[in-house]
CSV table of C-alpha atoms in Angstrom, one decimal:
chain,number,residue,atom,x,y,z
A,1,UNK,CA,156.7,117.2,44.9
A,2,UNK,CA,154.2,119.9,44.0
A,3,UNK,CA,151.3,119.8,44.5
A,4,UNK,CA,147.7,119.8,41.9
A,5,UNK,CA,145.9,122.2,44.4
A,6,UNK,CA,145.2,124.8,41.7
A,7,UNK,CA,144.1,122.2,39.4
A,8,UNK,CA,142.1,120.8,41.9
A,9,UNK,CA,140.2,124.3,42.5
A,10,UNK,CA,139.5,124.9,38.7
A,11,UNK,CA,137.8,120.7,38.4
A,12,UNK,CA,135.3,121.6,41.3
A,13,UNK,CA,134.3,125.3,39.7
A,14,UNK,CA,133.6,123.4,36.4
A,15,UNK,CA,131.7,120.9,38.1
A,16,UNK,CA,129.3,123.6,39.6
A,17,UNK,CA,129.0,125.3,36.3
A,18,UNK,CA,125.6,124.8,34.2
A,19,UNK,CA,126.6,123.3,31.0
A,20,UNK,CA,125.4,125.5,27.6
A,21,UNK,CA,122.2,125.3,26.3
A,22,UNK,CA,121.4,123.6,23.1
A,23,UNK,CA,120.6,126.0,20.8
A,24,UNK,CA,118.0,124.5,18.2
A,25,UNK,CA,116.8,125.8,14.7
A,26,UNK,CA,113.9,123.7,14.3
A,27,UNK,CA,113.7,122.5,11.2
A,28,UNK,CA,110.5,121.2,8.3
A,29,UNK,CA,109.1,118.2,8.5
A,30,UNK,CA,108.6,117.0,4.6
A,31,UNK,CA,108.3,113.3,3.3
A,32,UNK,CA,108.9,111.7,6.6
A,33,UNK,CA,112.9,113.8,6.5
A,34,UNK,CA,113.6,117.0,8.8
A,35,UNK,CA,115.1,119.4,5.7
A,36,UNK,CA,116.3,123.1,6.3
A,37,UNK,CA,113.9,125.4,4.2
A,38,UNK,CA,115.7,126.0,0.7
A,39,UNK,CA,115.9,129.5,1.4
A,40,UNK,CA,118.2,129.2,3.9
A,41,UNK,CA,115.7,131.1,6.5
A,42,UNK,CA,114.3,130.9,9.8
A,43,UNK,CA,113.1,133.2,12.2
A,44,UNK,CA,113.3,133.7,16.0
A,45,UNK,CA,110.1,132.0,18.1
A,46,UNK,CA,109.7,133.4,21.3
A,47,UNK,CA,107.6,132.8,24.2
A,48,UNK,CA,104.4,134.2,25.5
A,49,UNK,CA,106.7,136.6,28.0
A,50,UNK,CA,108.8,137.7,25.1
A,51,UNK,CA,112.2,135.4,25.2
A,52,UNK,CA,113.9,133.8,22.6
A,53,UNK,CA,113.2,130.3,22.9
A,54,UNK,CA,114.5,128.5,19.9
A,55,UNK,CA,114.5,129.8,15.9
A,56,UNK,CA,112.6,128.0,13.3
A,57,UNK,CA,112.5,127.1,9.6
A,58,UNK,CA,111.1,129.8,7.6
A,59,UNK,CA,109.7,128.0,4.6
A,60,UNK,CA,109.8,129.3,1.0
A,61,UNK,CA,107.5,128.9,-1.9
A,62,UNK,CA,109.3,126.1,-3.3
A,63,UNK,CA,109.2,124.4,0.4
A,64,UNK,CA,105.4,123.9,-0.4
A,65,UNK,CA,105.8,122.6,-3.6
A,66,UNK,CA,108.1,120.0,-1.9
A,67,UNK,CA,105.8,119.2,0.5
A,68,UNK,CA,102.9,119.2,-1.8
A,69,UNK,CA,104.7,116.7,-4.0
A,70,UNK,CA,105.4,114.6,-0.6
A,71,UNK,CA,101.5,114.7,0.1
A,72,UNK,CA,100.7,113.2,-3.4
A,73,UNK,CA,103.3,110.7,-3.5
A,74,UNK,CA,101.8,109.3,-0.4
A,75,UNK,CA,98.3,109.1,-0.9
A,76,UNK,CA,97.9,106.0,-2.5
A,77,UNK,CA,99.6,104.2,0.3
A,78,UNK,CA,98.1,106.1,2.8
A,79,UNK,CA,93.9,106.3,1.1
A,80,UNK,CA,94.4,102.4,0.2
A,81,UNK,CA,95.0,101.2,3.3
A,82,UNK,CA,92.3,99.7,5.8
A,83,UNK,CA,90.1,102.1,8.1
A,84,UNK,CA,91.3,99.5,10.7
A,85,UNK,CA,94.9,100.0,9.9
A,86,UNK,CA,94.5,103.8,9.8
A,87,UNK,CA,92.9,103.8,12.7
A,88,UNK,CA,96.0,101.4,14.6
A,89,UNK,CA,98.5,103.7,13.1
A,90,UNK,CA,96.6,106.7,14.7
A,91,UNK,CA,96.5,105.5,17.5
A,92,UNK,CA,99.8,104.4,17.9
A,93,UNK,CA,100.2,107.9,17.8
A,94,UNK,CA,98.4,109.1,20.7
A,95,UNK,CA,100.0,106.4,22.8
A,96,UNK,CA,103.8,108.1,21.8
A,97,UNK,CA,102.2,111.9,22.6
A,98,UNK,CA,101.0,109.8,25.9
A,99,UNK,CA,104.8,109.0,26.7
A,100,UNK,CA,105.4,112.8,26.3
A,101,UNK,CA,103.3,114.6,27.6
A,102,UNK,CA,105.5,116.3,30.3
A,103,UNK,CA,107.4,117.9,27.1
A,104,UNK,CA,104.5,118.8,25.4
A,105,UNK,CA,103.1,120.6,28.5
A,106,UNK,CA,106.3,122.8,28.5
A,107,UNK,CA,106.5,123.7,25.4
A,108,UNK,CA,102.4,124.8,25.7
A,109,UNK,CA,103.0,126.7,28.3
A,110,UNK,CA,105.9,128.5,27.3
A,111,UNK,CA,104.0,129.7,23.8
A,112,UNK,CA,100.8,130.3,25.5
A,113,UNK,CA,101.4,131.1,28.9
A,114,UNK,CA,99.3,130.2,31.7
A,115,UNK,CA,99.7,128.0,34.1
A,116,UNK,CA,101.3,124.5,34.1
A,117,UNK,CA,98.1,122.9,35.1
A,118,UNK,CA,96.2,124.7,32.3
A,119,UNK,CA,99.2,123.7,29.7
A,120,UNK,CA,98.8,119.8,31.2
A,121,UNK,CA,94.9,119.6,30.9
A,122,UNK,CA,95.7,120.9,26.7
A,123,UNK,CA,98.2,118.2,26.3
A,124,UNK,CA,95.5,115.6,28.2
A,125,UNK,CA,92.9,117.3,25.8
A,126,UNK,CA,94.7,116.8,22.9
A,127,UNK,CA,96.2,113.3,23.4
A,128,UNK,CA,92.3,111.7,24.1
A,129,UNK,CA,91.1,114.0,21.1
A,130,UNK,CA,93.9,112.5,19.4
A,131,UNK,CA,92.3,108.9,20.2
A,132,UNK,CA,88.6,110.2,19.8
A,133,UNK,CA,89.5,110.5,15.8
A,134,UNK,CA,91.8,107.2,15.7
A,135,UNK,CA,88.9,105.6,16.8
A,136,UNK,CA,86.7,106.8,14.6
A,137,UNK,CA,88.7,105.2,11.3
A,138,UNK,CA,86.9,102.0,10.8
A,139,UNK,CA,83.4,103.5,11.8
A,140,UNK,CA,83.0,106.9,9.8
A,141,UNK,CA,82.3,104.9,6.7
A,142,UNK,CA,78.9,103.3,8.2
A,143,UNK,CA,77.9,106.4,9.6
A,144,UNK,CA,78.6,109.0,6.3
A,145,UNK,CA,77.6,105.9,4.1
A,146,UNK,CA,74.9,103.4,3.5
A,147,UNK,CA,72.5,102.1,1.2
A,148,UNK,CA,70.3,103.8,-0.8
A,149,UNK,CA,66.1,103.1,-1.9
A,150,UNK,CA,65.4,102.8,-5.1
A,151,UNK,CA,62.9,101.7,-7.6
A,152,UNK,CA,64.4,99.2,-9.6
A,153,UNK,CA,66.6,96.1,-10.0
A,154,UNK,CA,69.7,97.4,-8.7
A,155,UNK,CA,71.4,98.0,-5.4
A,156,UNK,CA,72.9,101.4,-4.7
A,157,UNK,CA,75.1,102.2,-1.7
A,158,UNK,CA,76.7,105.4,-0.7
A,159,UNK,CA,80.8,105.1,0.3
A,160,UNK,CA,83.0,108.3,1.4
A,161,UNK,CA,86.3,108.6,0.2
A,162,UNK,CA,89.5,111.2,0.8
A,163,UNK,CA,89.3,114.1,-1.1
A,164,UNK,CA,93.3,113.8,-1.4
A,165,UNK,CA,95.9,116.5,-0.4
A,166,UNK,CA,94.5,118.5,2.5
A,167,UNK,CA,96.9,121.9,3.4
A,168,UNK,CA,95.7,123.1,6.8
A,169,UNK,CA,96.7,126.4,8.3
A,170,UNK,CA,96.8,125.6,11.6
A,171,UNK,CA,95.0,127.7,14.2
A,172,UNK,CA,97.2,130.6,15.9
A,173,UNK,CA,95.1,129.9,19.4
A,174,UNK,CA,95.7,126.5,20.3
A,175,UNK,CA,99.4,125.4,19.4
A,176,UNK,CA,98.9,121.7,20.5
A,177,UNK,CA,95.1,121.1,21.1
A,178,UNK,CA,93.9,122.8,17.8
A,179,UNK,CA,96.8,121.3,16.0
A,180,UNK,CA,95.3,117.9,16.7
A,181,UNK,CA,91.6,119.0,16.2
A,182,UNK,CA,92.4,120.0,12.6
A,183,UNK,CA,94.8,117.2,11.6
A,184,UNK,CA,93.6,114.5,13.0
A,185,UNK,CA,90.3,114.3,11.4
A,186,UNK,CA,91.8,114.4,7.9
A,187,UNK,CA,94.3,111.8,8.1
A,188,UNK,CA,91.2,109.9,9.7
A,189,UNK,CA,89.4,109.8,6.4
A,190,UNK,CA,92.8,109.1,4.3
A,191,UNK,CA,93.9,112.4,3.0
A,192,UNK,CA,97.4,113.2,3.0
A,193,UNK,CA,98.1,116.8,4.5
A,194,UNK,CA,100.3,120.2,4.1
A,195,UNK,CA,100.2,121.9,7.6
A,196,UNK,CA,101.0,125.4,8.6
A,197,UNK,CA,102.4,125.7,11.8
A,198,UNK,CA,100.9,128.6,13.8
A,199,UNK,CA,103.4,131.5,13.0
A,200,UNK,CA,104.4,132.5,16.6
A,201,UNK,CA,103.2,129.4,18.2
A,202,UNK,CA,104.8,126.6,15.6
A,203,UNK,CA,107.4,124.2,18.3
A,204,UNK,CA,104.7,122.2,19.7
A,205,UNK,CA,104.2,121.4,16.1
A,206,UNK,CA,107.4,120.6,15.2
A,207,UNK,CA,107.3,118.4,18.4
A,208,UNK,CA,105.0,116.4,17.3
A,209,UNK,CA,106.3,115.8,14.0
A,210,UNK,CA,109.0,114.3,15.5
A,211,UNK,CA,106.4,111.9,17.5
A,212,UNK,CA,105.0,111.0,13.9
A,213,UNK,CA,108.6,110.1,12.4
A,214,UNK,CA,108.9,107.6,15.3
A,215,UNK,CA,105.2,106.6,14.6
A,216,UNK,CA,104.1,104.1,12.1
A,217,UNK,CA,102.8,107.0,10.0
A,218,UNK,CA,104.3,106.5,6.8
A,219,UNK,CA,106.4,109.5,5.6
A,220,UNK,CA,104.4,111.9,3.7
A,221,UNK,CA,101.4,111.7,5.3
A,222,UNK,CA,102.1,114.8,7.5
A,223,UNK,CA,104.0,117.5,6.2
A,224,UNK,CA,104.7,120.5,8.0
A,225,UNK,CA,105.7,124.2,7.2
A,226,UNK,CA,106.8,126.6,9.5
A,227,UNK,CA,107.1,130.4,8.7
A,228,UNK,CA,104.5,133.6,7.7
A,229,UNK,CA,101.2,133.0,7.1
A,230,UNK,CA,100.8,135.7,4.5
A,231,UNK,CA,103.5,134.4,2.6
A,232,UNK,CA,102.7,131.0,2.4
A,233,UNK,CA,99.4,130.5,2.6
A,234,UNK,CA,98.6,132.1,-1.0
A,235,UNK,CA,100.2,129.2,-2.4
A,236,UNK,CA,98.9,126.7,-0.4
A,237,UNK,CA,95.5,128.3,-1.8
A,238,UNK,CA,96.8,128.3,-5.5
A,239,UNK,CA,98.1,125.1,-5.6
A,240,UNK,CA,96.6,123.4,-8.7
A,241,UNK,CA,97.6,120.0,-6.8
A,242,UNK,CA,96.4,120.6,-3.7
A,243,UNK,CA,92.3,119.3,-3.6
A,244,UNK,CA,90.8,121.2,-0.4
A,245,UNK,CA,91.8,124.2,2.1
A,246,UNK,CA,91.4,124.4,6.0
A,247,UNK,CA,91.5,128.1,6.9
A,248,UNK,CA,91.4,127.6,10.5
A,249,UNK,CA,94.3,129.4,11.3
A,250,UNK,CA,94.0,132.5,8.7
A,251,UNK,CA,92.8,135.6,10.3
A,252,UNK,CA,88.7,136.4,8.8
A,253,UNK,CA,89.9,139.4,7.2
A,254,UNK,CA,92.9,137.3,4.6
A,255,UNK,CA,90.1,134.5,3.9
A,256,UNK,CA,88.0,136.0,0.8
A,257,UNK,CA,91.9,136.4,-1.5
A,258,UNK,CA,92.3,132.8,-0.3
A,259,UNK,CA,88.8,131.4,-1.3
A,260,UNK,CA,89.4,133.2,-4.6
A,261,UNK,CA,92.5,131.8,-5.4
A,262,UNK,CA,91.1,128.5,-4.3
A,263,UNK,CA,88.6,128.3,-6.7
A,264,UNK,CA,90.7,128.1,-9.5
A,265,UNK,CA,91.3,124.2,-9.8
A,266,UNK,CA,87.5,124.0,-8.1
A,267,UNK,CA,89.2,123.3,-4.2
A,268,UNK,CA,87.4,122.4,-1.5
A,269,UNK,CA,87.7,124.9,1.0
A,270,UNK,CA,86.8,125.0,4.6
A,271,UNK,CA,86.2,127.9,6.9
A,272,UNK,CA,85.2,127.5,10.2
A,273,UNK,CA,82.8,129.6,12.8
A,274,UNK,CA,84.1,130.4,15.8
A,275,UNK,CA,85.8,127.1,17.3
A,276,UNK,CA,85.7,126.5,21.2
A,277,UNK,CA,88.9,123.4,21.1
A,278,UNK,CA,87.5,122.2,24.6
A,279,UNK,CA,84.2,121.1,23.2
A,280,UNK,CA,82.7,118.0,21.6
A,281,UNK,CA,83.9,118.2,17.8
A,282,UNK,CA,81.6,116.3,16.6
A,283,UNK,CA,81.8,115.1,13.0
A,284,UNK,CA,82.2,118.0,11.2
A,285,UNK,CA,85.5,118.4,10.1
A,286,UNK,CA,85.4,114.1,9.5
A,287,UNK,CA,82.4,115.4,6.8
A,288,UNK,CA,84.6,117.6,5.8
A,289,UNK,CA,87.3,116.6,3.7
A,290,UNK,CA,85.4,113.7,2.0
A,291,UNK,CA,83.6,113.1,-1.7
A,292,UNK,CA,80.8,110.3,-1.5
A,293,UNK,CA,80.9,107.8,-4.0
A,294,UNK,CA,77.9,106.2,-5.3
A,295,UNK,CA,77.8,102.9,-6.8
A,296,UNK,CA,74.9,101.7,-9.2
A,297,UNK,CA,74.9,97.3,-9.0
A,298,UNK,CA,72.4,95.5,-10.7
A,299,UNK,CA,69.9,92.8,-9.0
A,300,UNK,CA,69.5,89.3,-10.7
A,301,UNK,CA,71.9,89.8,-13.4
């Protein structure tokens, strides 16, 4: 009878073999779905040493009309709901980046460089800055708000409320840690968002788009672009539906165009000074993406 011994050689070489690596085209993040960009683009992402490590969605001019439509639709949902609620839904967040932070740290260190216990302490930094804003939900109100004196028979009170669709170019710096600085504070105060992923930096981003579609985040909250800054960004800053800018992530010299274009449906725009991410953030970007509401009610009547 023969024998199987060749057979036999070629099972325990396949066993030893490394199996093929997944090779991933990230994709957008629009409406709570993970769409291919219209165009039919993407472009390669590599890491801070200079290897390919994935390709990514390279979205078009009509990707940010998708997504700015996806940011309108859900901002009544999203605006109307409790600060509480907000604030359980955020931080149902933080505790899903908690369960991933080994991933996250990876993927920081591989766009960034460093070490793995620098890329760690970002993803610990951004997960309890992630928490810091969540918490914040229910208690901005009584801080940016209040009652007001005045001399007469009526009782006026101060309220903020979201300015509505938010776009945010992310910062280039800080793929995961300035990510969350810049988002977080938005959806804190009920705007819906359009973010630009950092152009060479953009998977932790995507990453964590996929932790909001498992989150209770309802979809079109978060909307995120990947692709070239100064092709997107000048319609992000046109936008007649889109009510305030973040130009965190645009480089000083591209902000004036930007702030011009802006001003032509009267948007709120926000530029930042230099921005440590490690530091205290304080309130300002919670102040920032807010209009205050004042109400006039009459005493005795």
């Amino acid at each position: 009878m023969p024998t199987d011994s060749k057979s036999g050689a070629a099972g325990k070489a396949g066993a030893g073999e490394a199996r093929l690596r997944v090779r991933k085209t990230y994709k957008l993040y629009l409406g709570g779905a993970f769409p291919r960009s219209e165009s039919g683009r993407s472009y390669p992402v590599s890491s801070a040493r200079g290897t390919l490590l994935a390709h990514a969605a390279q979205a078009s001019r009509k990707d940010v009309r998708d997504a700015v439509v996806a940011a309108r639709k859900a901002f009544g949902g999203w605006s109307g709901a409790t600060a509480y609620n907000r604030g359980q839904v955020l931080y149902r967040v933080a505790e899903l980046l908690d369960g991933r932070r080994e991933q996250f740290a990876a993927e920081v260190q591989a766009a960034e460089g460093g070490t793995a216990r620098a890329a760690a302490a970002q993803v610990a930094a951004a997960i309890d800055r992630w928490v810091y804003y969540a918490g914040w939900a229910d208690k901005y109100a009584q801080v940016a708000g209040g009652t007001n004196p005045v001399a007469g028979p009526y009782f006026n009170f101060s309220l903020p409320e979201p300015t509505g669709v938010v776009a945010i170019v992310a910062p280039q710096d800080s793929s995961l840690l300035g990510l969350v600085s810049v988002l977080a504070p938005a959806l804190t105060t009920g705007n819906t968002t359009v973010v630009l992923a950092a152009q060479d930096r953009p998977l932790p981003a995507v990453s964590l788009t996929e932790v909001l579609a498992t989150s209770d985040v309802p979809g079109g909250v978060v909307n995120l672009l990947t692709g070239f800054t100064a092709e997107l960004a000048p319609w992000l800053a046109s936008h007649r539906d889109v009510n305030a800018i973040d130009l965190t992530g645009v480089p000083p010299a591209e902000r004036a165009a930007l702030e011009i274009a802006a001003a032509d449906n009267v948007k709120r725009v926000y530029v930042p000074r230099s921005v440590d991410w490690s530091t205290d953030p304080g309130l300002s970007r919670l102040d920032a993406f807010v209009e205050t509401k004042t109400v006039w009610h009459p005493i005795g009547v």
